[in-house]
CSV table of C-alpha atoms and ligand atoms in Angstrom, one decimal:
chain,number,residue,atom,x,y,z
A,1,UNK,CA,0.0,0.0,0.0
A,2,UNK,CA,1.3,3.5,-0.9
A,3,UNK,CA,1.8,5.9,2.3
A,4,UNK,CA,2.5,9.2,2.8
A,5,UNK,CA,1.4,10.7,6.0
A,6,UNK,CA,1.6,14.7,6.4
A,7,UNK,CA,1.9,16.4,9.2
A,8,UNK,CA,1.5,18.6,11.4
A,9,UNK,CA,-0.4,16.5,14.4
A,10,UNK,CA,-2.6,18.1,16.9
A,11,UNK,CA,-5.5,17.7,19.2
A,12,UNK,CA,-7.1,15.3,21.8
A,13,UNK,CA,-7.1,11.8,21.3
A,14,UNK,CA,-7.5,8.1,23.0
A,15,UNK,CA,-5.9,5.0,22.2
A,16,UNK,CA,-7.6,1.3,21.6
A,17,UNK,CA,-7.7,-0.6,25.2
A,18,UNK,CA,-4.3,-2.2,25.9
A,19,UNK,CA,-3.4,-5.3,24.7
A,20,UNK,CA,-1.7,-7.6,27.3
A,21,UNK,CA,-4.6,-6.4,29.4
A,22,UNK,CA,-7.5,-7.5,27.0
A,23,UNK,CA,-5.8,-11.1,26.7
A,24,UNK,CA,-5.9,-11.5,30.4
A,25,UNK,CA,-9.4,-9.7,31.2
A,26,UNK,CA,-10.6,-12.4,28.3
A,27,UNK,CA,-9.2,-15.4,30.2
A,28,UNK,CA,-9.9,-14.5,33.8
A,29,UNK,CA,-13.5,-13.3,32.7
A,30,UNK,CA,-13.9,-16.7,31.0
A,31,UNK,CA,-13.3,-18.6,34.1
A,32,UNK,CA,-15.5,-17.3,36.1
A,33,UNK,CA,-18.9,-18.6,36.3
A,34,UNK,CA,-21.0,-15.9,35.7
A,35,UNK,CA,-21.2,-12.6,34.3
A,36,UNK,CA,-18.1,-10.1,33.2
A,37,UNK,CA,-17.7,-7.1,31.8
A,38,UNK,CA,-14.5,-5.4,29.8
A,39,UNK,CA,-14.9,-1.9,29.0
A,40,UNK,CA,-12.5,0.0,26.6
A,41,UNK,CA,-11.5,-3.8,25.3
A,42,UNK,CA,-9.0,-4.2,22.5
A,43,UNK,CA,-10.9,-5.8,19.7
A,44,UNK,CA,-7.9,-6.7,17.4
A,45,UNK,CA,-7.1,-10.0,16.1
A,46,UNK,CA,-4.6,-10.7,18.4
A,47,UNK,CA,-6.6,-10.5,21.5
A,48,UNK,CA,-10.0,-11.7,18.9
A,49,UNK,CA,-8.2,-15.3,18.6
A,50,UNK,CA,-8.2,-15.3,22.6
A,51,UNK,CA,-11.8,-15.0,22.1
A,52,UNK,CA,-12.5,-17.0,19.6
A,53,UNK,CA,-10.8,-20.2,21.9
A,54,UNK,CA,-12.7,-19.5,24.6
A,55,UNK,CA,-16.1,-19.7,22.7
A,56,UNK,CA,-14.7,-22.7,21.3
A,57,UNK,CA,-14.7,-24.2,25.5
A,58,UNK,CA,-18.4,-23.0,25.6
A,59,UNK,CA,-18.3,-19.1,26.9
A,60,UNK,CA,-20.7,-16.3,25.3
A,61,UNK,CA,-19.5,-13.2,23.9
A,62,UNK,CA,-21.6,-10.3,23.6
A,63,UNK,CA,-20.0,-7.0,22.0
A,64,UNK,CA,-21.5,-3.5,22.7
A,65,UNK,CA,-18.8,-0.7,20.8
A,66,UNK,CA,-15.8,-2.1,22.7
A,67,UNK,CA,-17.5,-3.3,25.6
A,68,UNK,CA,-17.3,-7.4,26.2
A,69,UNK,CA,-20.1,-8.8,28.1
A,70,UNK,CA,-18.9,-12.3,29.3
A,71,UNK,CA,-21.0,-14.9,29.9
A,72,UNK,CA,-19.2,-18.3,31.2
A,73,UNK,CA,-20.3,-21.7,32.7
A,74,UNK,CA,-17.1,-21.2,34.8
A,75,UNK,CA,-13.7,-23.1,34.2
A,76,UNK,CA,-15.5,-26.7,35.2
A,77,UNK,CA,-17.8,-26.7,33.0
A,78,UNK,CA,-15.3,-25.6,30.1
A,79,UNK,CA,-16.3,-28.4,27.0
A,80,UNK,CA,-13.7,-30.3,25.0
A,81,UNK,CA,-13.1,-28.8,22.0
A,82,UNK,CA,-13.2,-30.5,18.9
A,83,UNK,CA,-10.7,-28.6,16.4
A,84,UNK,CA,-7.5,-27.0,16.8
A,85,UNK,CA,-7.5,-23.8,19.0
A,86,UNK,CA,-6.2,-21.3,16.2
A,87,UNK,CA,-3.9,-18.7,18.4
A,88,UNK,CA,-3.0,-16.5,14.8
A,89,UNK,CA,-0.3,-14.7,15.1
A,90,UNK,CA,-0.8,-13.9,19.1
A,91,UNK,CA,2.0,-15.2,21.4
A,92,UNK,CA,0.2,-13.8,24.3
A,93,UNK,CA,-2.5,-16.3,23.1
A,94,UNK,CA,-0.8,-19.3,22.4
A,95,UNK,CA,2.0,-19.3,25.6
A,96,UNK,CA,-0.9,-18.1,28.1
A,97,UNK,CA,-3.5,-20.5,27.3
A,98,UNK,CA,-0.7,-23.1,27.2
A,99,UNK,CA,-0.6,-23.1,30.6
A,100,UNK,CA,-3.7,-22.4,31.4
A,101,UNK,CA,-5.0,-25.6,29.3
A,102,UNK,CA,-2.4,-27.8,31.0
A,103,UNK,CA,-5.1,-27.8,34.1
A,104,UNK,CA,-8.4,-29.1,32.0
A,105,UNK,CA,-9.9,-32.2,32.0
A,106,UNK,CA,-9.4,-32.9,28.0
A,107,UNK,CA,-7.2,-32.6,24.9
A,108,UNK,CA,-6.2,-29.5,23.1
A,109,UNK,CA,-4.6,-28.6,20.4
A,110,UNK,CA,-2.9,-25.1,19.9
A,111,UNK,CA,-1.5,-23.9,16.5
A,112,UNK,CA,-1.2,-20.0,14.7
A,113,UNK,CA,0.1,-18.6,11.7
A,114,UNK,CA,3.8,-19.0,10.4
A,115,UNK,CA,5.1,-15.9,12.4
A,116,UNK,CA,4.2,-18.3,15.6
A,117,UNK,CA,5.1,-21.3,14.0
A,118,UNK,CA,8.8,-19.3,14.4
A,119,UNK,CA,9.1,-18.9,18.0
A,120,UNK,CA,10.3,-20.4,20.5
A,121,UNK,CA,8.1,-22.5,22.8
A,122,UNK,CA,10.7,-24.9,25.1
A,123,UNK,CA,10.4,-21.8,27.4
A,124,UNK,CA,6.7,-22.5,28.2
A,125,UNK,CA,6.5,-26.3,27.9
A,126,UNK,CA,9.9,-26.7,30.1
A,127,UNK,CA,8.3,-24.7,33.3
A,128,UNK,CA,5.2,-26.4,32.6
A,129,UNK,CA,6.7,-29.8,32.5
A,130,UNK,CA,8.3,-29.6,35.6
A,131,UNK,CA,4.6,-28.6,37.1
A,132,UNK,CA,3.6,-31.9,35.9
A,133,UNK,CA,1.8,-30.8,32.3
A,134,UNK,CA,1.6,-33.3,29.8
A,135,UNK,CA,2.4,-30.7,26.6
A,136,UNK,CA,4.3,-31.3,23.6
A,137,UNK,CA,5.4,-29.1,21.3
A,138,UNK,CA,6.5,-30.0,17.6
A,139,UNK,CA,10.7,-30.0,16.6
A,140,UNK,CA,11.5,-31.6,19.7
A,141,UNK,CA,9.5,-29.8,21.8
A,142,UNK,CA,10.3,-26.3,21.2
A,143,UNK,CA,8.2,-24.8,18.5
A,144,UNK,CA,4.1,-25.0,17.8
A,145,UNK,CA,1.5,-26.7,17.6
A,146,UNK,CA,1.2,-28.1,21.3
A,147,UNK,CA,-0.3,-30.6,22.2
A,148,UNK,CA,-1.7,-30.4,25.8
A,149,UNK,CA,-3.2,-33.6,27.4
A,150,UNK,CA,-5.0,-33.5,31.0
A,151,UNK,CA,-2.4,-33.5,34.3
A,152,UNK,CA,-2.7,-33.3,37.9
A,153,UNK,CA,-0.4,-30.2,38.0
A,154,UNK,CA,1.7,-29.4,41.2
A,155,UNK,CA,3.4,-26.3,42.1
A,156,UNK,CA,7.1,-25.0,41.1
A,157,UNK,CA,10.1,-22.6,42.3
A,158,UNK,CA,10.9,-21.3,39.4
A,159,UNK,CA,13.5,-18.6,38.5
A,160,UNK,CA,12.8,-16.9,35.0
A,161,UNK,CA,15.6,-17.0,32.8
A,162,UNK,CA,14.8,-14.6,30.4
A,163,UNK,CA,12.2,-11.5,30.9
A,164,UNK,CA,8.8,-12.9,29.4
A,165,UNK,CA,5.5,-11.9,31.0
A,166,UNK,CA,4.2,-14.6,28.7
A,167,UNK,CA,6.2,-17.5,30.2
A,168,UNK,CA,5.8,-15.6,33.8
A,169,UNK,CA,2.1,-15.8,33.3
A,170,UNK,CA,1.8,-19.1,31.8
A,171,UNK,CA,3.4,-20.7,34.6
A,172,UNK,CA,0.7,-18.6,37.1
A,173,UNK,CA,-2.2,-19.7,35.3
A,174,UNK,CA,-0.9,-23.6,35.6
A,175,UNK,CA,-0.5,-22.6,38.7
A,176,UNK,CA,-4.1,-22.1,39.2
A,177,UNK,CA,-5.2,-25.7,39.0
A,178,UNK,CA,-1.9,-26.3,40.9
A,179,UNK,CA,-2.2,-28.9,43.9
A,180,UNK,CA,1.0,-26.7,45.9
A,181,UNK,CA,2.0,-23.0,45.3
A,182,UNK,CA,3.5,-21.5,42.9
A,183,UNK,CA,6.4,-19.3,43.3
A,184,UNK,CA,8.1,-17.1,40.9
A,185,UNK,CA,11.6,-14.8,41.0
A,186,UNK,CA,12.2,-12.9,37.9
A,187,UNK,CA,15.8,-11.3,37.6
A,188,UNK,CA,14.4,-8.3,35.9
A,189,UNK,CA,10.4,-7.9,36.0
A,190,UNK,CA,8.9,-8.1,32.9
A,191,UNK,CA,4.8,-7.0,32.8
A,192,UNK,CA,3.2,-7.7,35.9
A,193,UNK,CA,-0.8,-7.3,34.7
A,194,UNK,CA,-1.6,-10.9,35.6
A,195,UNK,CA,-0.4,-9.9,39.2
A,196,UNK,CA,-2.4,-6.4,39.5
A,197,UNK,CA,-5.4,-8.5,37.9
A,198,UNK,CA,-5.4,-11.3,39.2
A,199,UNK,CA,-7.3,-10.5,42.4
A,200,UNK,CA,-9.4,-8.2,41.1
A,201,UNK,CA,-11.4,-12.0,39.7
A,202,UNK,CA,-10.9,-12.5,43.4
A,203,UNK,CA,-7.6,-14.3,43.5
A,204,UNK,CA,-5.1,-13.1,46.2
A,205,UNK,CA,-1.2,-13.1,45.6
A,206,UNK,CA,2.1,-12.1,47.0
A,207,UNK,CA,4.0,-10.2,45.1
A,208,UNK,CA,7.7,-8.6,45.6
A,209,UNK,CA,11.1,-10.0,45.0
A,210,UNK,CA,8.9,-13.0,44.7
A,211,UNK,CA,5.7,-13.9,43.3
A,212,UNK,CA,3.6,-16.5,45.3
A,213,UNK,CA,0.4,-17.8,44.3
A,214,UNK,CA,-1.6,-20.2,46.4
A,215,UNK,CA,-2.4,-23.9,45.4
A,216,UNK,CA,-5.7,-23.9,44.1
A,217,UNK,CA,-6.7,-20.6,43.0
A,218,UNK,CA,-8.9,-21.4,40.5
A,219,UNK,CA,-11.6,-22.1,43.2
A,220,UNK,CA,-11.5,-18.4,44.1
A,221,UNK,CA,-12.3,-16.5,40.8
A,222,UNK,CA,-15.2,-15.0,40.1
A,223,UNK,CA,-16.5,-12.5,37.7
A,224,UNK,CA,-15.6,-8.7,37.6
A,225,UNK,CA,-16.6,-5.7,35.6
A,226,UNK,CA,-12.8,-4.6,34.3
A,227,UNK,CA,-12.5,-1.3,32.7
A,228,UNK,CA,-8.7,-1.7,30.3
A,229,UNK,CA,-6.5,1.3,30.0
A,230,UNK,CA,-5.2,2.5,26.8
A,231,UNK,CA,-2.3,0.9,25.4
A,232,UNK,CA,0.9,2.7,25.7
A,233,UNK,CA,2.6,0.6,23.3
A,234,UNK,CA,-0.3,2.1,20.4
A,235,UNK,CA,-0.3,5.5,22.3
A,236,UNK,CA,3.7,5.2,21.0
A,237,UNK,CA,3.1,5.7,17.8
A,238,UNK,CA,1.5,9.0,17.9
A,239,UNK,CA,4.1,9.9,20.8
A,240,UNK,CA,6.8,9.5,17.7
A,241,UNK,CA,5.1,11.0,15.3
A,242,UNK,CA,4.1,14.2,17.5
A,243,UNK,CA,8.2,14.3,18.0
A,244,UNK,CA,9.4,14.5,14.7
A,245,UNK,CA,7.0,16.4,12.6
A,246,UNK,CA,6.9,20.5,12.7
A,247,UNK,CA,3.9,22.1,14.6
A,248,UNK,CA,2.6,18.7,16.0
A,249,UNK,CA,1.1,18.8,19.8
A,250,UNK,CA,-0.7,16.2,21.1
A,251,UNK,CA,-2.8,15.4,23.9
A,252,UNK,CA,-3.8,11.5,24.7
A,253,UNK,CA,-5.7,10.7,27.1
A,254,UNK,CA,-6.6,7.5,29.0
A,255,UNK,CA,-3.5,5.8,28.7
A,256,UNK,CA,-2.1,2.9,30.8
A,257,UNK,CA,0.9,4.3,32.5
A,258,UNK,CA,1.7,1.0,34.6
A,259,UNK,CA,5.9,1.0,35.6
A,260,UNK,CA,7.0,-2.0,34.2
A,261,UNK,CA,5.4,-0.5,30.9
A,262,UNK,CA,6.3,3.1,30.8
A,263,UNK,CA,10.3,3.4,29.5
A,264,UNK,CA,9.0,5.3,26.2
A,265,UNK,CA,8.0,8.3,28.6
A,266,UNK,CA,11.6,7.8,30.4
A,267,UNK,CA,13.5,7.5,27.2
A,268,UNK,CA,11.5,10.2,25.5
A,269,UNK,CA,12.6,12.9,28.8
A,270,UNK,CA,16.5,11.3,28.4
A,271,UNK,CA,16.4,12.3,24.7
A,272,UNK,CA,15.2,15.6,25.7
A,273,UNK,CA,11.8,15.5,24.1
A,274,UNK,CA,8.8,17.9,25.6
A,275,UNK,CA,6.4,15.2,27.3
A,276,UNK,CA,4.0,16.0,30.5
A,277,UNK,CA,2.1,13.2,31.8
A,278,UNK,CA,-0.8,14.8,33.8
A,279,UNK,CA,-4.2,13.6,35.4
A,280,UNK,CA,-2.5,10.7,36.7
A,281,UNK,CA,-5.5,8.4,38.5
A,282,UNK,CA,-5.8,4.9,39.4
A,283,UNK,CA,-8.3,2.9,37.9
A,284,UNK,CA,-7.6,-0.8,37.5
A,285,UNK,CA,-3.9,0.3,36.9
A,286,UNK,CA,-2.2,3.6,36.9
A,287,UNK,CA,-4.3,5.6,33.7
A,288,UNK,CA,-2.6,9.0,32.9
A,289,UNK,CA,-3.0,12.4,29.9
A,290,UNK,CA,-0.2,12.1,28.1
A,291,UNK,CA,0.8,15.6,26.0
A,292,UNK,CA,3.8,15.5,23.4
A,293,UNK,CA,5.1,18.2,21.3
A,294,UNK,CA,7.3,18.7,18.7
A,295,UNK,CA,10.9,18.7,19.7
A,296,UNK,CA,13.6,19.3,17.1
A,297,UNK,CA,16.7,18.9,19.2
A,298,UNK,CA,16.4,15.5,20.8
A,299,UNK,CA,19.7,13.9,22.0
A,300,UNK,CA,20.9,10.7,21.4
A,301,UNK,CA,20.7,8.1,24.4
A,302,UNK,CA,21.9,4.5,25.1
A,303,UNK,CA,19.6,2.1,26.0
A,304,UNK,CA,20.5,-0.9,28.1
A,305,UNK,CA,19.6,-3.4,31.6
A,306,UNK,CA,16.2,-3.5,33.2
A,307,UNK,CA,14.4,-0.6,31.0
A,308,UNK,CA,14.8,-2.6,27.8
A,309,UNK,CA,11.9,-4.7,29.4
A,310,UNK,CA,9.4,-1.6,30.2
A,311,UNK,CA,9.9,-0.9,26.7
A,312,UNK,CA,10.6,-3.9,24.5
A,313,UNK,CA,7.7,-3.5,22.1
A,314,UNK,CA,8.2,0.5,21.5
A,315,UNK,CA,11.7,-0.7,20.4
A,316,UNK,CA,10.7,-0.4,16.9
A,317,UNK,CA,9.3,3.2,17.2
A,318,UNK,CA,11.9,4.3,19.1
A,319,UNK,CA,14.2,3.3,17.0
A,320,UNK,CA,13.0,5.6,14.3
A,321,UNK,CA,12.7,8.2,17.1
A,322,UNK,CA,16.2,7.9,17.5
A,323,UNK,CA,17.2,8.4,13.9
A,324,UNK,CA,16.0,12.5,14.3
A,325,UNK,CA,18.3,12.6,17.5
A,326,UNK,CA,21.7,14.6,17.3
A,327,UNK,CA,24.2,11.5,17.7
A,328,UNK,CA,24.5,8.1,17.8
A,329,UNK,CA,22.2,5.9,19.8
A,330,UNK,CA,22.9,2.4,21.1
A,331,UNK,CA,20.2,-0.1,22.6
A,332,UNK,CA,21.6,-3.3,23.9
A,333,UNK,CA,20.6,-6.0,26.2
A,334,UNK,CA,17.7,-6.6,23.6
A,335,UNK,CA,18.3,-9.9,22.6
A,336,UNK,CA,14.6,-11.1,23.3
A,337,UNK,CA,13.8,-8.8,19.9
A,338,UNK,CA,15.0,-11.8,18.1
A,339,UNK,CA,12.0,-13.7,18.8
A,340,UNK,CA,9.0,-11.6,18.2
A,341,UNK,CA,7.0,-11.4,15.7
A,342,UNK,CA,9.4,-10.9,13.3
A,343,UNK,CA,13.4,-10.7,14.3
A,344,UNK,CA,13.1,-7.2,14.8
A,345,UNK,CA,17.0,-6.4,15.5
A,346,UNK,CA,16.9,-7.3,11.3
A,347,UNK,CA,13.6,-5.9,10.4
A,348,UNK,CA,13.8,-2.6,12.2
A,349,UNK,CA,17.2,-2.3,10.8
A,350,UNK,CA,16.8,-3.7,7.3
A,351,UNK,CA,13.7,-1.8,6.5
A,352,UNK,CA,14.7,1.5,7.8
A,353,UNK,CA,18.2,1.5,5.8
A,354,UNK,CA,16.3,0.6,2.8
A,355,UNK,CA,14.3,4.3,3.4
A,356,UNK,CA,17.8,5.7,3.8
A,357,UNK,CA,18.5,5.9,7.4
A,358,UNK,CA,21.4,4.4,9.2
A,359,UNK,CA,21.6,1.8,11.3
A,360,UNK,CA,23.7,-0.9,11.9
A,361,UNK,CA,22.6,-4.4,13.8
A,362,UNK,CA,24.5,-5.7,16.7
A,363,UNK,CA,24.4,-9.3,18.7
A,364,UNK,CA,22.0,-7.5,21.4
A,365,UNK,CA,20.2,-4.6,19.8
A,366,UNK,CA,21.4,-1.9,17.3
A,367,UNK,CA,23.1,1.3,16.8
A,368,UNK,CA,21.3,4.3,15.6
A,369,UNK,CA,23.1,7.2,13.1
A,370,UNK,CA,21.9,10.3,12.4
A,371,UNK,CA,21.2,11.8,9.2
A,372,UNK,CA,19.2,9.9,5.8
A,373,UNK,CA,20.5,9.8,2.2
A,374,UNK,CA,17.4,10.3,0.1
A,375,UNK,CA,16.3,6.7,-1.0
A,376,UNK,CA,13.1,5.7,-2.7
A,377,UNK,CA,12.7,2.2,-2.3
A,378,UNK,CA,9.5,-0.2,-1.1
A,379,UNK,CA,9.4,-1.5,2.4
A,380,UNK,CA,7.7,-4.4,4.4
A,381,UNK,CA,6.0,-5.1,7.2
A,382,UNK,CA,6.7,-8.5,7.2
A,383,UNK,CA,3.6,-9.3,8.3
A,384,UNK,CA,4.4,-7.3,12.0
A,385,UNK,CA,2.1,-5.3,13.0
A,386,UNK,CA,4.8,-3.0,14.9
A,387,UNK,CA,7.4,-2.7,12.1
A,388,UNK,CA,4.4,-1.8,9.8
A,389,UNK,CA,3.2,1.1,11.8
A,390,UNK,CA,6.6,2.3,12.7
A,391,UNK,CA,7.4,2.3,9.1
A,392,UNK,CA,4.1,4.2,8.2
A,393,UNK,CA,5.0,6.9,11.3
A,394,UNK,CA,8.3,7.2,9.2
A,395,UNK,CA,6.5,8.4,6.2
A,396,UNK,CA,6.0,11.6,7.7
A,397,UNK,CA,9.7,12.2,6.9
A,398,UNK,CA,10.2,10.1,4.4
A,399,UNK,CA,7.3,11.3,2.0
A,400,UNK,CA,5.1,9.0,0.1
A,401,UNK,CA,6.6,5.0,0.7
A,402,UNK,CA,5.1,2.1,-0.8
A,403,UNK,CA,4.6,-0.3,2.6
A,404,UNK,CA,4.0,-4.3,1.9
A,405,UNK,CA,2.0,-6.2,4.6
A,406,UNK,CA,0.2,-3.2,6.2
A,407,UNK,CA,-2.7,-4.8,7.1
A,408,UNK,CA,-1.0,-6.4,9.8
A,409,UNK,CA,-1.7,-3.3,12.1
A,410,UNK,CA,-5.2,-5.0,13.3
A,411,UNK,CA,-3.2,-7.0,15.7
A,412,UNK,CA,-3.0,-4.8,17.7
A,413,UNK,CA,-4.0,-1.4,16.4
A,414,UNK,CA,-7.4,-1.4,14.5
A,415,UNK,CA,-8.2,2.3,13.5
A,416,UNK,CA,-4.8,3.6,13.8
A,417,UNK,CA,-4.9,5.4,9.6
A,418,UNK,CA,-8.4,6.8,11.5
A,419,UNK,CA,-6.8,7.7,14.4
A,420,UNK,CA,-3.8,9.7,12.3
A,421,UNK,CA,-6.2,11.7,10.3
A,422,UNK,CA,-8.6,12.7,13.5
A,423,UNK,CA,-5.3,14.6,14.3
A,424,UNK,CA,-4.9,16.3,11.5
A,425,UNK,CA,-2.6,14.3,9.2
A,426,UNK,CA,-3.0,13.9,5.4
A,427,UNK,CA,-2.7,10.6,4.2
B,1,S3P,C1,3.2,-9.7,26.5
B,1,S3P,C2,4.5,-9.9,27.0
B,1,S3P,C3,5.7,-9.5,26.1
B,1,S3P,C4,5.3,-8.5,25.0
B,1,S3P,C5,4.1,-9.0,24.3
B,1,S3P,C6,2.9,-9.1,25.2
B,1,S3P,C7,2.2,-10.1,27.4
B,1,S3P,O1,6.3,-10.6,25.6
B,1,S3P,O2,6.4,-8.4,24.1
B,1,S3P,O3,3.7,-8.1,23.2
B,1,S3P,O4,1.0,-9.7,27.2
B,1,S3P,O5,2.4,-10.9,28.4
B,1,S3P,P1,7.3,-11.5,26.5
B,1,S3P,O6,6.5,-12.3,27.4
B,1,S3P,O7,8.0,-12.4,25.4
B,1,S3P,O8,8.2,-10.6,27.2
């Protein structure tokens, strides 16, 4: 598709409900016998396929704008399903409801597109083998599909190797069914939603240097009426693009501002950029008004160590962020960018060079230049929905770019062209 966003940005906005929060609002709500509500839902395909498996086990969804009414039997009276559980191109999906399937009384199959197909799995299946799961994965046990049969699942000590929310929360909703408790210690904390939500759908844990969830938690949820901040990853995108274009100011409001999520707004005051986060309140999380302006003088930073989690999926916007800066920037300790949806170390790098821009890849992140030689030259998506809207924020300096794969924003962003023009930009 042929792209060329003009600037300037300005007004009010909001941003679709966040994403790692819809997932988990989905799967606690379907749980829970009863009645739930999720306001402000994402209604992307990522967080759709979540969906989508659980009417498969027998819940009702009812959708009013972006409002989910949830109507479940309750986890017991979940039926066995009698196709593959299609988890896209969602990772959340497919590692989360790994675990949380390990618990049930039947056979499932879990399987998504050939983005998923890519990544690794051995760091799900090992934890939940050790709790006792009977899952297999394909390629010796490291890639999709898995295939999950019923276990009596005890409790684990486990120390995360990498940072992974999705592996952290995988092994807490095995824990759930778990017979003992479930203790986790994570070197650096990755997203903690599944611990802020969790006993909201009335199940208590510890959490701290350790995370400790009682044996048999599953007994205690029940339904809630969840209200899901706006995403800060999507809210990055117009962060970015109010940045680097002339005359753009913009005020978002509504946005999820949790800490282990919020190293854009850190990095964006390092580099110098005018940011004021304002009307802070706490709703299920921390929800603030974000306002960014146009900054011309941003300064280069390095990125490294524990913030590279609070930010790891803005990576790709910042990235281009850190192209307008006056100097080189460096981001390391970013390994885990490897396995997303695409490599992005390559993609972010590959695609932006081919516009012109300079940027070399590393073994743990990249290295950012200032300064573009004019190039006209197609770029691709490659079937990421964060490398295709990074790359469509870079039109506003690159000028009209011919973008493969676009469509790949409704993973996670639906409405974000609509969202660019309510501001003001010409497409
Ligand atoms: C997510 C965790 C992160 C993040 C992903 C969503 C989640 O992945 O990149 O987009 O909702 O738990 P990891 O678990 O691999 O860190």
């Amino acid at each position: 598709m042929r792209i060329n966003l003009t600037g300037p940005l300005t007004g009010q906005t909001q941003v679709p409900g966040d994403k790692s929060m819809t997932h988990r609002a989905v799967i606690f709500s379907s749980l829970a016998a009863g009645r739930s509500t999720i306001e402000g839902a994402l209604l992307g395909e990522d967080c759709m396929r979540t969906v989508d498996i659980f009417r498969q086990l027998g819940v009702t969804f009812d959708r009013t704008g972006t409002t989910l009414t949830v109507d479940s039997p309750g986890f017991a009276q979940f039926t066995e399903p009698s196709q593959v559980l299609y988890t896209g191109n969602s990772g959340t999906t497919t590692r989360l409801l790994a675990g949380l399937l390990s618990g049930l009384p039947f056979r499932t199959v879990l399987s998504g597109d050939a983005s998923i197909g890519r990544r690794p799995m051995k760091r799900v299946i090992d934890p939940l083998k050790e709790m006792n799961a009977h899952i297999s994965g394909s390629h010796d046990n490291t890639r999709t599909p898995l295939i999950i049969e019923p276990a009596a699942l005890e409790g684990i000590h486990y120390v995360m190797p990498v940072a992974s929310a999705q592996v952290k929360s995988a092994i807490l909703l095995a824990g759930l069914h778990a017979e003992t408790e479930v203790t986790i210690t994570e070197k650096t904390a990755s997203r903690n939603h599944t611990e802020t939500m969790l006993p909201l759908y009335g199940v208590a844990l510890e959490t701290g240097e350790t995370i400790t969830l009682p044996a048999r938690g599953i007994e205690r949820i029940r339904p809630c009426d969840f209200k899901v901040p706006g995403d800060i990853s999507s809210a990055a995108f117009l962060m970015v693009a109010a940045l680097i274009t002339p005359h753009s100011a913009v005020t978002i409001q509504g946005v999820g501002i949790n800490k282990t999520r919020d190293g854009i707004i850190e990095v964006i005051r390092m580099m110098g950029g005018d940011i004021k986060v304002i009307n802070q309140t706490a709703e299920s999380e921390p929800v603030a008004t974000i306002e960014v302006r146009y900054t011309p003088d941003l300064k280069p930073v390095t990125l490294d160590g524990a913030l590279i989690a609070r930010l790891i999926d803005e990576i790709p916007v910042i990235a281009l962020l850190m192209t307008q800066a006056g100097g080189i920037s460096i981001i390391r300790d970013a390994e885990e960018l490897k396995v997303k949806e695409t490599n992005r170390i390559d993609t972010v790098v590959n695609e932006l060079n081919k516009l012109g821009f300079n940027l070399t890849a590393t073994a743990d992140g990249m290295e950012i230049r200032p300064g573009r030689r004019q190039m006209k030259t197609g770029v691709d998506s490659h079937g990421d929905h964060r490398i295709g809207m990074m790359l469509a924020v870079a039109t506003l300096i690159t000028g009209e770019t011919e973008i493969a794969g676009l469509d790949s924003i409704n993973v996670s962003f639906p409405g974000f062209m609509e969202q660019f023009k309510q501001l003001g930009v010409k497409e």
